[in-house]
Coordinates of C-alpha atoms (C1' of nucleotides) in Angstrom, one line a residue:
Chain R
M195 CA -7.7 -2.3 -20.0
D196 CA -5.3 -1.5 -17.0
N197 CA -4.1 -3.9 -14.4
L198 CA -6.5 -1.6 -12.3
A199 CA -9.6 -2.3 -14.3
I200 CA -8.7 -5.9 -14.2
A201 CA -8.2 -6.0 -11.0
R202 CA -11.4 -4.6 -10.0
I203 CA -13.5 -7.1 -12.1
L204 CA -11.7 -9.7 -10.3
R205 CA -12.4 -8.8 -7.0
E206 CA -15.9 -8.2 -7.7
I207 CA -16.1 -11.5 -8.8
A208 CA -14.4 -12.8 -5.4
D209 CA -17.0 -10.4 -3.3
L210 CA -19.9 -11.9 -5.5
L211 CA -18.8 -15.6 -5.1
E212 CA -18.4 -14.9 -1.1
I213 CA -21.8 -13.9 -0.9
K214 CA -23.1 -16.6 -3.0
D215 CA -21.1 -18.6 -0.3
E216 CA -19.3 -20.4 -2.9
N217 CA -15.8 -22.5 -1.8
P218 CA -13.5 -20.0 0.0
F219 CA -10.6 -21.3 -1.6
K220 CA -11.9 -20.5 -4.8
I221 CA -12.5 -16.9 -3.7
R222 CA -9.2 -16.7 -2.1
A223 CA -7.7 -17.7 -5.5
Y224 CA -9.8 -14.6 -7.1
R225 CA -9.3 -12.3 -4.5
N226 CA -5.3 -12.8 -4.6
S227 CA -5.7 -12.5 -8.5
A228 CA -6.9 -9.2 -7.9
D229 CA -4.1 -8.3 -5.8
I230 CA -1.7 -9.6 -8.2
A231 CA -2.8 -7.8 -11.1
A232 CA -3.5 -4.4 -8.8
N233 CA 0.2 -4.6 -7.9
H234 CA 1.8 -6.4 -11.1
P235 CA 4.3 -4.1 -12.8
H236 CA 3.7 -4.9 -16.3
E237 CA 0.3 -4.8 -18.3
L238 CA -1.7 -8.1 -17.7
A239 CA -3.6 -7.4 -21.0
L240 CA -0.2 -7.6 -23.1
L241 CA 0.6 -11.2 -21.5
D242 CA -0.7 -14.3 -23.4
E243 CA -2.1 -17.4 -21.4
T244 CA 1.3 -18.6 -21.2
G245 CA 2.9 -15.4 -20.0
L246 CA 0.0 -15.1 -17.4
R247 CA 0.2 -18.7 -16.2
E248 CA 3.9 -18.2 -15.1
I249 CA 2.8 -15.7 -12.2
P250 CA 2.3 -17.5 -9.2
G251 CA -1.3 -17.9 -8.3
I252 CA -2.2 -17.5 -12.0
G253 CA -3.6 -21.3 -13.0
K254 CA -5.5 -22.3 -16.1
D255 CA -8.7 -20.7 -15.4
L256 CA -7.9 -17.3 -14.2
A257 CA -5.4 -17.2 -17.2
A258 CA -8.7 -17.5 -19.4
R259 CA -10.4 -15.0 -17.3
I260 CA -7.9 -12.5 -17.5
R261 CA -7.3 -13.0 -21.4
E262 CA -11.3 -12.4 -21.4
I263 CA -11.2 -9.4 -19.5
A264 CA -8.2 -8.0 -21.7
E265 CA -10.1 -8.8 -25.0
T266 CA -13.7 -8.0 -24.0
G267 CA -13.7 -5.6 -21.2
D268 CA -15.2 -8.5 -19.3
T269 CA -16.3 -12.0 -18.9
T270 CA -19.4 -14.1 -19.2
F271 CA -18.5 -15.7 -15.3
H272 CA -18.7 -11.9 -14.0
R273 CA -21.6 -10.9 -16.0
E274 CA -23.8 -14.0 -14.8
L275 CA -22.9 -13.1 -10.9
V276 CA -23.8 -9.6 -11.5
E277 CA -27.2 -11.1 -13.1
E278 CA -27.5 -12.9 -10.0
F279 CA -27.0 -10.1 -7.5
P280 CA -27.1 -6.6 -8.4
P281 CA -23.8 -4.7 -8.2
T282 CA -24.9 -2.2 -5.6
I283 CA -25.0 -5.1 -2.9
L284 CA -21.0 -5.2 -2.9
D285 CA -21.7 -1.6 -0.8
L286 CA -23.0 -3.2 1.8
L287 CA -20.1 -5.8 1.8
H288 CA -17.5 -2.9 3.0
L289 CA -19.7 -1.7 6.0
Q290 CA -17.8 -2.3 9.3
G291 CA -19.3 -5.9 10.9
V292 CA -21.4 -6.6 7.8
G293 CA -20.1 -9.6 6.2
P294 CA -20.9 -11.8 2.8
K295 CA -23.2 -13.9 4.9
T296 CA -25.1 -10.7 6.3
V297 CA -25.5 -9.5 2.8
A298 CA -26.7 -12.5 1.7
V299 CA -29.6 -12.9 4.3
L300 CA -30.3 -9.3 3.7
Y301 CA -30.8 -9.8 0.2
R302 CA -32.2 -13.0 0.2
E303 CA -35.0 -12.3 3.1
L304 CA -35.6 -8.6 2.6
G305 CA -34.2 -7.9 -0.8
V306 CA -32.1 -5.4 0.2
R307 CA -30.0 -3.8 -2.5
T308 CA -28.5 -0.6 -1.5
L309 CA -27.3 1.1 1.5
D310 CA -30.4 3.3 1.4
E311 CA -32.8 0.4 1.7
L312 CA -30.5 -1.3 4.2
E313 CA -31.0 1.9 6.5
A314 CA -34.4 1.7 5.8
A315 CA -34.8 -2.0 6.8
A316 CA -33.1 -1.3 10.2
R317 CA -34.8 1.7 10.9
D318 CA -38.2 -0.1 10.7
G319 CA -37.1 -3.0 12.9
R320 CA -37.2 -5.6 9.8
V321 CA -33.6 -6.4 10.1
R322 CA -33.6 -7.2 14.0
A323 CA -36.8 -10.1 13.3
L324 CA -33.9 -12.0 11.0
K325 CA -32.8 -15.2 12.3
G326 CA -29.3 -14.7 13.7
M327 CA -29.9 -11.2 14.2
G328 CA -31.1 -9.0 17.1
P329 CA -31.2 -5.3 18.4
K330 CA -27.6 -5.2 18.7
K331 CA -26.5 -6.7 15.2
E332 CA -29.5 -3.6 14.0
A333 CA -27.6 -0.9 16.1
L334 CA -24.3 -1.9 14.9
I335 CA -25.6 -1.5 11.5
L336 CA -26.8 2.0 11.8
K337 CA -24.1 2.6 13.5
A338 CA -21.7 1.4 10.5
L339 CA -24.3 3.3 8.2
D340 CA -23.5 6.6 9.6
E341 CA -19.7 6.0 10.1
Q342 CA -19.5 5.1 6.4
K343 CA -21.0 8.6 5.2
R344 CA -18.7 10.2 7.6
F345 CA -15.4 8.6 6.9
A346 CA -13.9 7.3 3.5
G347 CA -11.7 4.7 5.4
R348 CA -8.2 5.6 4.0
H349 CA -5.8 8.0 5.0
L350 CA -2.8 9.2 3.9
L351 CA 0.7 7.8 5.2
P352 CA 1.7 10.8 7.2
D353 CA -1.8 11.6 8.7
A354 CA -1.7 8.0 10.1
H355 CA 1.7 8.3 11.4
D356 CA 1.1 11.7 13.4
T357 CA -2.2 9.9 14.7
A358 CA -0.3 6.7 15.8
A359 CA 2.6 8.7 17.2
A360 CA 0.2 10.7 19.6
L361 CA -1.8 7.6 20.7
L362 CA 1.6 5.4 21.2
E363 CA 3.0 8.3 23.3
Y364 CA -0.4 8.4 25.9
L365 CA -0.3 4.8 25.6
R366 CA 3.8 4.3 26.5
H367 CA 3.1 6.9 29.4
H368 CA 0.5 4.8 31.0
S369 CA 3.3 1.7 30.5
P370 CA 6.7 3.0 30.6
D371 CA 8.2 -0.6 30.8
A372 CA 6.1 -2.2 27.9
T373 CA 7.1 -2.0 24.3
I374 CA 4.5 -0.6 22.5
E375 CA 4.6 0.1 18.8
A376 CA 2.7 0.7 15.3
V377 CA 2.6 -2.7 13.2
G378 CA 0.2 -3.6 9.9
S379 CA 0.5 -1.2 7.1
L380 CA 2.1 1.8 8.6
R381 CA 5.0 -0.3 9.9
R382 CA 5.4 -1.5 5.9
G383 CA 5.2 2.3 5.0
C384 CA 2.5 1.7 2.7
D385 CA 1.5 5.4 0.8
T386 CA -2.2 4.6 2.7
C387 CA -3.5 3.2 5.8
G388 CA -6.6 1.9 7.1
D389 CA -6.7 1.1 10.3
L390 CA -3.8 1.6 12.8
D391 CA -2.4 -1.6 14.3
L392 CA -0.7 -1.2 17.5
L393 CA 0.9 -3.8 19.4
A394 CA 1.9 -4.1 23.1
S395 CA 4.1 -6.6 24.7
G396 CA 4.4 -7.0 28.3
A397 CA 2.0 -4.7 29.5
A398 CA -0.9 -5.1 32.3
P399 CA -4.4 -5.9 31.0
D400 CA -5.5 -2.4 32.4
L401 CA -3.7 -1.0 29.1
M402 CA -7.0 -1.9 27.3
D403 CA -9.2 0.2 29.7
H404 CA -6.4 3.0 29.3
L405 CA -7.0 3.3 25.3
A406 CA -10.6 3.4 25.9
D407 CA -9.9 6.3 28.1
Y408 CA -8.0 8.3 25.3
R409 CA -9.2 11.8 24.9
L410 CA -9.8 11.4 21.1
V411 CA -11.7 8.2 21.2
E412 CA -15.1 9.1 19.9
R413 CA -16.7 4.8 20.1
V414 CA -15.1 1.4 21.8
L415 CA -15.8 -0.8 18.6
G416 CA -14.9 -3.9 21.1
Q417 CA -12.8 -4.4 24.1
G418 CA -11.2 -7.9 25.7
D419 CA -8.2 -8.8 27.7
T420 CA -5.8 -9.3 24.6
K421 CA -7.5 -6.9 21.6
S422 CA -9.3 -3.8 21.6
S423 CA -10.6 -1.5 18.6
V424 CA -11.5 2.1 19.2
L425 CA -12.7 4.5 17.0
L426 CA -11.2 8.3 16.7
H427 CA -12.5 11.4 16.3
G428 CA -11.1 12.2 12.5
G429 CA -12.0 8.6 11.2
F430 CA -9.4 6.7 12.5
Q431 CA -9.5 3.1 13.9
A432 CA -7.3 1.8 16.1
D433 CA -6.7 -1.6 16.9
L434 CA -4.6 -2.6 19.8
R435 CA -3.3 -6.0 20.6
L436 CA -1.6 -7.1 23.7
V437 CA 0.7 -10.0 24.1
A438 CA 3.2 -11.8 26.4
A439 CA 6.6 -10.4 26.1
D440 CA 8.1 -14.0 25.1
S441 CA 5.8 -13.3 22.0
R442 CA 6.5 -10.1 20.8
G443 CA 9.0 -11.4 17.9
A444 CA 6.1 -13.5 16.9
A445 CA 3.4 -11.2 17.4
M446 CA 5.2 -8.0 15.6
Q447 CA 5.8 -10.6 12.3
Y448 CA 2.0 -11.4 12.4
F449 CA 0.5 -7.8 12.7
T450 CA 3.2 -6.5 10.7
G451 CA 1.8 -8.6 7.6
S452 CA 1.1 -8.2 4.7
K453 CA -1.6 -10.9 4.6
A454 CA 0.0 -12.3 1.5
H455 CA 3.4 -12.5 3.2
N456 CA 2.3 -14.3 6.5
I457 CA 0.3 -16.8 4.6
A458 CA 3.7 -17.5 2.6
L459 CA 5.5 -17.9 5.6
R460 CA 2.9 -20.0 7.4
D461 CA 3.2 -22.4 4.5
R462 CA 6.8 -22.5 4.7
A463 CA 6.7 -23.1 8.5
I464 CA 4.3 -26.1 7.5
R465 CA 6.7 -27.6 5.1
L466 CA 9.4 -27.2 8.0
G467 CA 7.5 -29.0 10.5
F468 CA 6.6 -25.9 12.5
K469 CA 3.2 -24.1 13.1
L470 CA 3.4 -20.1 13.2
N471 CA 0.8 -17.9 14.9
E472 CA 1.4 -14.7 17.0
Y473 CA 2.6 -16.3 19.9
G474 CA 5.5 -18.4 18.5
L475 CA 7.2 -20.8 16.1
F476 CA 5.9 -24.2 17.4
T477 CA 7.4 -27.5 16.4
I478 CA 3.8 -29.6 14.9
A479 CA 5.1 -32.8 16.3
D480 CA 5.4 -31.9 20.1
D481 CA 4.5 -28.3 20.5
V482 CA 7.9 -27.0 21.4
R483 CA 8.2 -23.3 20.8
V484 CA 11.1 -22.8 18.9
A485 CA 11.1 -18.9 18.3
G486 CA 9.0 -15.8 19.2
E487 CA 10.8 -13.3 21.7
R488 CA 12.8 -11.9 18.8
E489 CA 11.3 -11.1 15.0
E490 CA 14.9 -12.0 13.6
D491 CA 14.5 -15.2 15.3
V492 CA 11.1 -16.5 13.7
Y493 CA 12.9 -15.4 10.3
A494 CA 15.7 -17.5 10.9
S495 CA 14.0 -20.4 12.3
L496 CA 12.6 -20.6 8.8
G497 CA 15.8 -20.6 7.0
L498 CA 15.5 -16.5 6.3
E499 CA 17.4 -13.3 6.8
W500 CA 15.0 -11.0 8.7
I501 CA 12.9 -9.3 6.2
P502 CA 12.7 -5.4 6.5
P503 CA 8.8 -4.7 7.0
E504 CA 8.8 -2.6 3.6
L505 CA 9.6 -5.5 1.5
R506 CA 6.9 -7.8 3.0
E507 CA 4.6 -7.8 0.3
M508 CA 5.1 -11.0 -1.8
R509 CA 7.1 -9.3 -3.9
G510 CA 10.0 -11.8 -4.1
E511 CA 11.6 -10.9 -0.9
I512 CA 11.2 -14.3 0.9
E513 CA 13.2 -16.1 -2.1
A514 CA 16.0 -13.2 -1.4
A515 CA 15.8 -13.7 2.3
E516 CA 16.4 -17.3 1.6
A517 CA 19.2 -16.5 -0.9
H518 CA 21.0 -13.6 0.8
T519 CA 20.3 -11.3 -1.8
L520 CA 18.0 -8.8 -0.1
P521 CA 19.2 -5.3 -1.1
R522 CA 20.6 -3.0 1.2
L523 CA 17.6 -0.5 1.3
V524 CA 18.1 3.2 1.0
D525 CA 18.0 5.1 4.3
R526 CA 16.9 8.6 5.3
A527 CA 20.2 8.9 6.3
D528 CA 21.9 8.6 2.9
L529 CA 20.2 11.6 1.2
R530 CA 22.7 14.2 0.5
G531 CA 20.5 16.5 -1.8
D532 CA 17.0 17.8 -2.3
L533 CA 16.2 18.3 -6.1
H534 CA 13.1 19.9 -6.5
M535 CA 11.8 23.0 -4.8
H536 CA 9.8 26.0 -5.2
T537 CA 10.7 29.9 -3.6
T538 CA 8.7 33.2 -3.8
E539 CA 9.9 33.5 -7.6
T540 CA 6.8 31.1 -8.5
D541 CA 4.4 29.7 -5.9
G542 CA 6.9 29.3 -3.3
K543 CA 6.2 30.6 0.4
D544 CA 10.0 31.5 1.1
D545 CA 12.9 32.8 -1.0
V546 CA 15.9 31.0 -1.9
R547 CA 17.9 32.0 0.9
S548 CA 15.3 30.9 3.4
M549 CA 15.1 27.6 1.6
A550 CA 18.8 27.2 1.4
E551 CA 19.3 27.6 5.2
A552 CA 16.8 25.3 6.1
A553 CA 18.2 22.9 3.8
R554 CA 21.4 23.6 5.6
D555 CA 20.1 23.0 9.0
T556 CA 18.0 19.8 7.7
P557 CA 21.0 19.1 7.1
L558 CA 21.6 18.7 3.2
E559 CA 24.6 19.1 1.5
Y560 CA 23.2 20.6 -1.9
I561 CA 19.5 21.4 -3.5
A562 CA 18.3 22.6 -6.9
I563 CA 15.9 25.5 -6.8
T564 CA 13.3 24.5 -9.5
D565 CA 10.4 27.1 -9.8
H566 CA 7.7 26.7 -12.7
S567 CA 7.8 27.8 -16.1
Q568 CA 5.6 30.0 -17.8
S569 CA 2.6 27.7 -18.6
L570 CA 2.0 27.4 -15.3
A571 CA 0.4 31.1 -15.2
M572 CA -1.4 30.3 -11.9
A573 CA 1.8 30.0 -9.8
N574 CA 3.7 32.8 -11.8
G575 CA 5.7 30.4 -13.7
L576 CA 9.1 31.4 -15.3
D577 CA 9.6 32.5 -19.3
E578 CA 13.2 32.4 -20.3
R579 CA 14.1 35.6 -19.5
R580 CA 13.0 35.7 -15.6
A581 CA 14.3 32.0 -15.4
L582 CA 17.8 32.8 -16.4
A583 CA 17.9 36.0 -14.4
H584 CA 16.6 33.8 -11.2
A585 CA 19.4 31.6 -12.1
G586 CA 22.0 34.1 -12.0
R587 CA 20.6 35.2 -8.6
I588 CA 20.9 31.6 -7.3
R589 CA 24.3 31.0 -8.6
A590 CA 25.5 34.4 -6.9
L591 CA 24.3 32.8 -3.3
D592 CA 26.0 29.8 -4.2
V593 CA 28.9 32.0 -4.2
E594 CA 28.2 33.2 -0.8
D595 CA 29.2 29.7 0.2
I596 CA 26.5 29.5 3.2
G597 CA 27.0 25.8 3.8
V598 CA 24.8 23.9 1.3
R599 CA 25.7 24.2 -2.6
L600 CA 22.9 25.4 -5.0
L601 CA 21.8 24.4 -8.3
A602 CA 19.9 26.7 -10.4
G603 CA 17.5 24.6 -12.1
I604 CA 13.6 24.5 -13.3
E605 CA 10.6 22.5 -13.1
C606 CA 9.8 22.7 -16.7
D607 CA 5.8 22.1 -18.2
I608 CA 5.7 19.3 -20.3
K609 CA 3.3 20.6 -23.0
P610 CA 0.1 18.2 -24.3
D611 CA 2.4 17.8 -27.4
G612 CA 5.4 16.6 -25.3
S613 CA 7.3 19.8 -26.3
L614 CA 9.0 21.7 -23.1
D615 CA 7.3 25.1 -22.1
L616 CA 10.9 26.8 -22.4
A617 CA 13.4 27.3 -25.4
D618 CA 16.2 24.7 -25.6
D619 CA 18.9 27.1 -25.1
C620 CA 17.4 28.4 -22.0
L621 CA 17.0 24.9 -20.6
A622 CA 20.8 24.2 -21.8
A623 CA 21.9 27.5 -19.5
L624 CA 20.5 25.9 -16.6
D625 CA 22.2 23.3 -14.0
L626 CA 19.4 20.7 -14.0
V627 CA 15.9 20.2 -15.6
V628 CA 12.9 18.4 -14.1
A629 CA 10.1 18.0 -16.7
S630 CA 6.7 17.2 -15.5
V631 CA 3.3 17.2 -16.2
H632 CA 0.5 19.9 -14.8
S633 CA -2.2 19.9 -17.8
A634 CA -4.1 17.8 -20.2
F635 CA -4.4 14.9 -17.6
N636 CA -6.9 13.3 -19.4
Q637 CA -5.4 12.5 -22.7
E638 CA -5.7 8.9 -24.1
R639 CA -2.9 6.4 -22.9
Q640 CA -1.1 6.4 -26.3
Q641 CA -1.0 9.9 -26.6
M642 CA 0.2 10.8 -22.9
T643 CA 3.2 7.9 -23.3
D644 CA 4.2 9.5 -27.1
R645 CA 3.9 13.3 -24.9
L646 CA 6.3 11.7 -22.3
L647 CA 8.7 9.9 -24.4
R648 CA 8.9 13.1 -26.5
A649 CA 9.8 14.9 -23.4
L650 CA 12.2 12.3 -22.4
D651 CA 14.0 12.6 -25.7
N652 CA 14.8 16.2 -24.9
P653 CA 18.8 16.0 -24.2
H654 CA 18.2 18.7 -21.5
V655 CA 15.8 16.7 -19.1
D656 CA 17.5 15.5 -16.4
V657 CA 14.7 14.0 -14.1
L658 CA 11.0 13.4 -14.9
G659 CA 9.2 14.7 -12.0
H660 CA 6.1 13.1 -10.3
P661 CA 5.8 10.7 -13.4
T662 CA 2.5 9.7 -13.1
G663 CA 0.5 12.7 -11.8
R664 CA -1.5 10.9 -9.5
L665 CA -2.8 12.7 -6.0
I666 CA -3.5 9.8 -3.7
L667 CA -7.3 9.3 -2.6
K668 CA -8.2 12.2 -4.9
R669 CA -7.0 11.6 -8.5
E670 CA -6.2 8.6 -10.6
P671 CA -2.8 8.7 -12.0
Y672 CA -3.1 9.7 -15.9
A673 CA -3.3 7.3 -18.1
V674 CA 0.4 6.0 -19.5
D675 CA 2.4 3.4 -20.2
V676 CA 5.0 3.2 -17.3
D677 CA 6.9 0.6 -18.6
A678 CA 7.6 2.1 -21.7
I679 CA 8.5 5.4 -19.6
V680 CA 11.2 3.7 -17.4
N681 CA 12.4 1.9 -20.0
A682 CA 13.0 5.1 -22.1
A683 CA 14.4 6.7 -19.2
A684 CA 16.8 3.9 -18.2
R685 CA 18.1 4.2 -21.8
L686 CA 18.5 7.8 -22.2
G687 CA 19.7 8.4 -18.4
V688 CA 17.2 10.5 -17.6
A689 CA 16.3 10.0 -13.4
L690 CA 12.8 8.8 -12.2
E691 CA 11.6 11.3 -9.6
I692 CA 10.2 9.9 -6.2
N693 CA 8.4 12.7 -5.3
C694 CA 7.7 13.4 -1.7
Q695 CA 4.6 15.4 -1.7
V696 CA 2.4 13.4 1.0
D697 CA -0.6 13.3 -1.5
R698 CA 1.6 12.3 -4.6
L699 CA 4.8 10.0 -3.5
D700 CA 5.2 9.6 -6.9
L701 CA 6.5 7.0 -8.5
N702 CA 4.8 4.9 -6.1
D703 CA 6.5 1.2 -4.9
V704 CA 5.4 -1.0 -7.5
H705 CA 6.9 1.4 -10.3
A706 CA 10.0 2.4 -8.5
R707 CA 10.6 -1.4 -8.6
L708 CA 10.2 -2.1 -11.9
G709 CA 12.4 0.9 -13.0
R710 CA 15.4 -0.3 -10.8
D711 CA 14.8 -3.9 -12.1
R712 CA 15.1 -1.9 -15.5
G713 CA 18.3 0.0 -14.4
A714 CA 16.6 3.4 -14.0
R715 CA 18.1 5.8 -11.8
F716 CA 16.0 7.9 -9.3
V717 CA 16.2 11.1 -7.2
I718 CA 14.1 11.6 -4.2
S719 CA 12.7 15.2 -4.1
S720 CA 10.6 17.1 -1.9
D721 CA 8.7 19.6 -4.0
G722 CA 8.7 21.8 -1.4
H723 CA 7.2 25.0 -1.4
S724 CA 8.4 26.3 1.8
R725 CA 11.2 25.8 4.5
L726 CA 9.1 23.5 6.2
A727 CA 8.8 21.0 3.5
F728 CA 12.3 19.2 4.2
G729 CA 11.1 16.7 6.8
R730 CA 8.7 15.1 4.7
L731 CA 12.0 13.3 2.1
R732 CA 11.5 10.7 4.9
W733 CA 8.3 9.5 3.4
G734 CA 9.8 9.2 -0.3
V735 CA 12.6 7.0 1.2
L736 CA 9.8 4.5 2.6
I737 CA 8.3 4.5 -1.0
A738 CA 11.8 3.7 -2.5
R739 CA 12.5 1.2 0.3
R740 CA 9.3 -0.3 -1.1
G741 CA 10.5 -0.3 -4.2
W742 CA 14.0 -2.1 -3.2
L743 CA 15.9 0.5 -4.4
R744 CA 19.7 0.6 -2.5
P745 CA 21.7 3.8 -2.1
S746 CA 23.5 3.3 -5.6
D747 CA 19.9 3.7 -7.1
V748 CA 19.4 7.4 -5.9
L749 CA 21.3 10.0 -7.5
N750 CA 21.1 12.2 -4.3
T751 CA 23.0 9.9 -1.9
Q752 CA 26.2 10.5 -3.7
P753 CA 28.5 13.7 -2.7
F754 CA 27.9 17.0 -4.6
D755 CA 30.5 16.3 -7.8
A756 CA 29.6 13.0 -7.8
F757 CA 25.9 13.9 -8.1
R758 CA 26.2 16.6 -10.7
S759 CA 28.7 14.4 -12.8
S760 CA 25.8 11.6 -12.5
L761 CA 23.1 14.3 -14.1
R762 CA 22.3 13.5 -17.7
R763 CA 23.6 16.5 -19.2
N764 CA 27.0 16.4 -17.6
R765 CA 27.3 12.4 -18.5
Q766 CA 26.6 13.3 -22.3
Q767 CA 29.4 15.6 -22.4
A768 CA 31.5 13.3 -20.7
Chain M
dG141 C1' -9.3 -22.0 -8.4
dC142 C1' -4.2 -23.2 -7.3
dC143 C1' -0.8 -26.6 -6.6
dG144 C1' 3.3 -30.2 -5.8
dT145 C1' 10.7 -32.4 -1.9
dT146 C1' 4.7 -37.4 1.1
dT147 C1' 1.1 -35.0 -3.7
dT148 C1' -2.6 -34.7 -10.4
dC149 C1' -6.3 -35.5 -5.0
dG150 C1' -6.9 -32.9 -1.5
dG151 C1' -5.4 -29.9 0.9
dC152 C1' -5.4 -24.9 1.3
dC153 C1' -3.2 -19.5 7.6
dC154 C1' -5.0 -18.7 12.2
dG155 C1' -7.2 -17.0 16.4
dA156 C1' -9.8 -12.9 18.6
dC157 C1' -14.2 -10.8 19.8
dT158 C1' -19.3 -10.4 19.5
dG159 C1' -24.1 -11.7 19.5
dT160 C1' -27.0 -14.6 19.7
dT161 C1' -26.4 -19.1 20.9
dT162 C1' -26.6 -22.8 24.9
dT163 C1' -22.2 -24.8 21.4
dC164 C1' -21.5 -21.7 17.5
dA165 C1' -21.4 -18.6 13.5
dG166 C1' -19.9 -14.5 11.9
dT167 C1' -16.5 -11.0 11.0
dC168 C1' -12.4 -8.9 11.1
dG169 C1' -7.6 -8.6 10.8

DNA sequence: GCCGTTTTCGGCCCGACTGTTTTCAGTCG
């Protein structure tokens, strides 16, 4: 049982308890535990009850449940709940505007168990006949059903960023004196976003009307003086909040989240005799505002350093802010090189010179050309002879001194048995080897782990490329013991790649943090297939920041000579 | 169900908007 599977069961328990109208704090405890499981860097299944109980939020009962899930694949508690309610009614819970109370009534009064049954009930007027519901609720449900069919609900971070940027520009044009910014998961740099959360301060209330008039608005979901929601063409929901200028910082803090971070912060506020909400930080005793205009002041009044949004995930940032040990996070401007890209020699769109010139203009100081190896026949992958000839041309161009240093590398396939796709003497003759998995994704966990460990053992491997193989919103990562992989990488001096392809972003933030804590080092690489790809380095930097990485954790923040000598192949010779 | 610098019992983050109400419950973030 991996952490995600454990999290799924815990989350289902929380959802079913909610439909049962159980104690809301019990529900929160289960939901919280699901989040803990999903984000925990270590395999919970490997911890015993004592180890589990050391995790804040996991007590006696939850530890026992997690042990039971790890050992048997499920818990009796969960099975009993599923017997009471068919699991398909959880689909209803994900409809916009339909919550646990509504689901419970629909099931109890109408026997509705599936989305199709709900649609039928809404269409023939049975929903509006229920107590507490009416024609509007019925219409809302039908709309939600329609939207649910059309939109998956989550979006890649860069898509969310672009959509938000266009909307922000439109709103700022209307209210040039106001401050209007993206908050929520977008500001925290999460790899996927649900809704777009925007915050305006110091704007006139007619900004809300202006939002509704935006040309990409498909439907207004709700509109008030301080809060409005719209559905955009393309499936994004945008929420806009409006606060007074003197509440700007508190509102930024509040709407940036994460939810868990906010709860902890508010809890801290209470312990210190304050009340924290989106309008400010107030004394409980006499309701005097002590902070609100600036986010920094809110944190400072709570005895904390300002915490970068990317860290606000309840992964130790509050303790670090209190102890003044927050890391100086890596920044896009720290990157001097890009160590993974393709050219027309295999499946890239631009040749080596074009890529080099585009890198120089980005600007970057050095790049590695890493075309595919022969196993990737579809991509016209290189065999030993072509790889070495290609390397010769790359080095010849480097001698021309065109304003960016070039390394002749390869992205070498890791074959299903863990051997590498090209002979050792060929790999040794190159400047840098990125080793990656592109086949046999469905291997058993142990087999995949052994495969990667064997590849890491090859002394010619400098970087492990997109280490978990995930494609965000498309393909789950392959089953692999990431813990063992990052330990081996740290021990052997193999850098872990943070791949900046927008649907990879692999390693993810949680694993980057794990690797950092184990002393592994990283590279942030575009995996570009055209000269336009260098811009995406910013997304990998966000992941790195969410993983608490400092410049010193990332090899390609170093000047060229220092970078070269920090590669595994050159460290071993030294 | 978790948790403890008033605590092993009694708290647990907070507010806006909507719809069906007539003072509030449900949903959302």
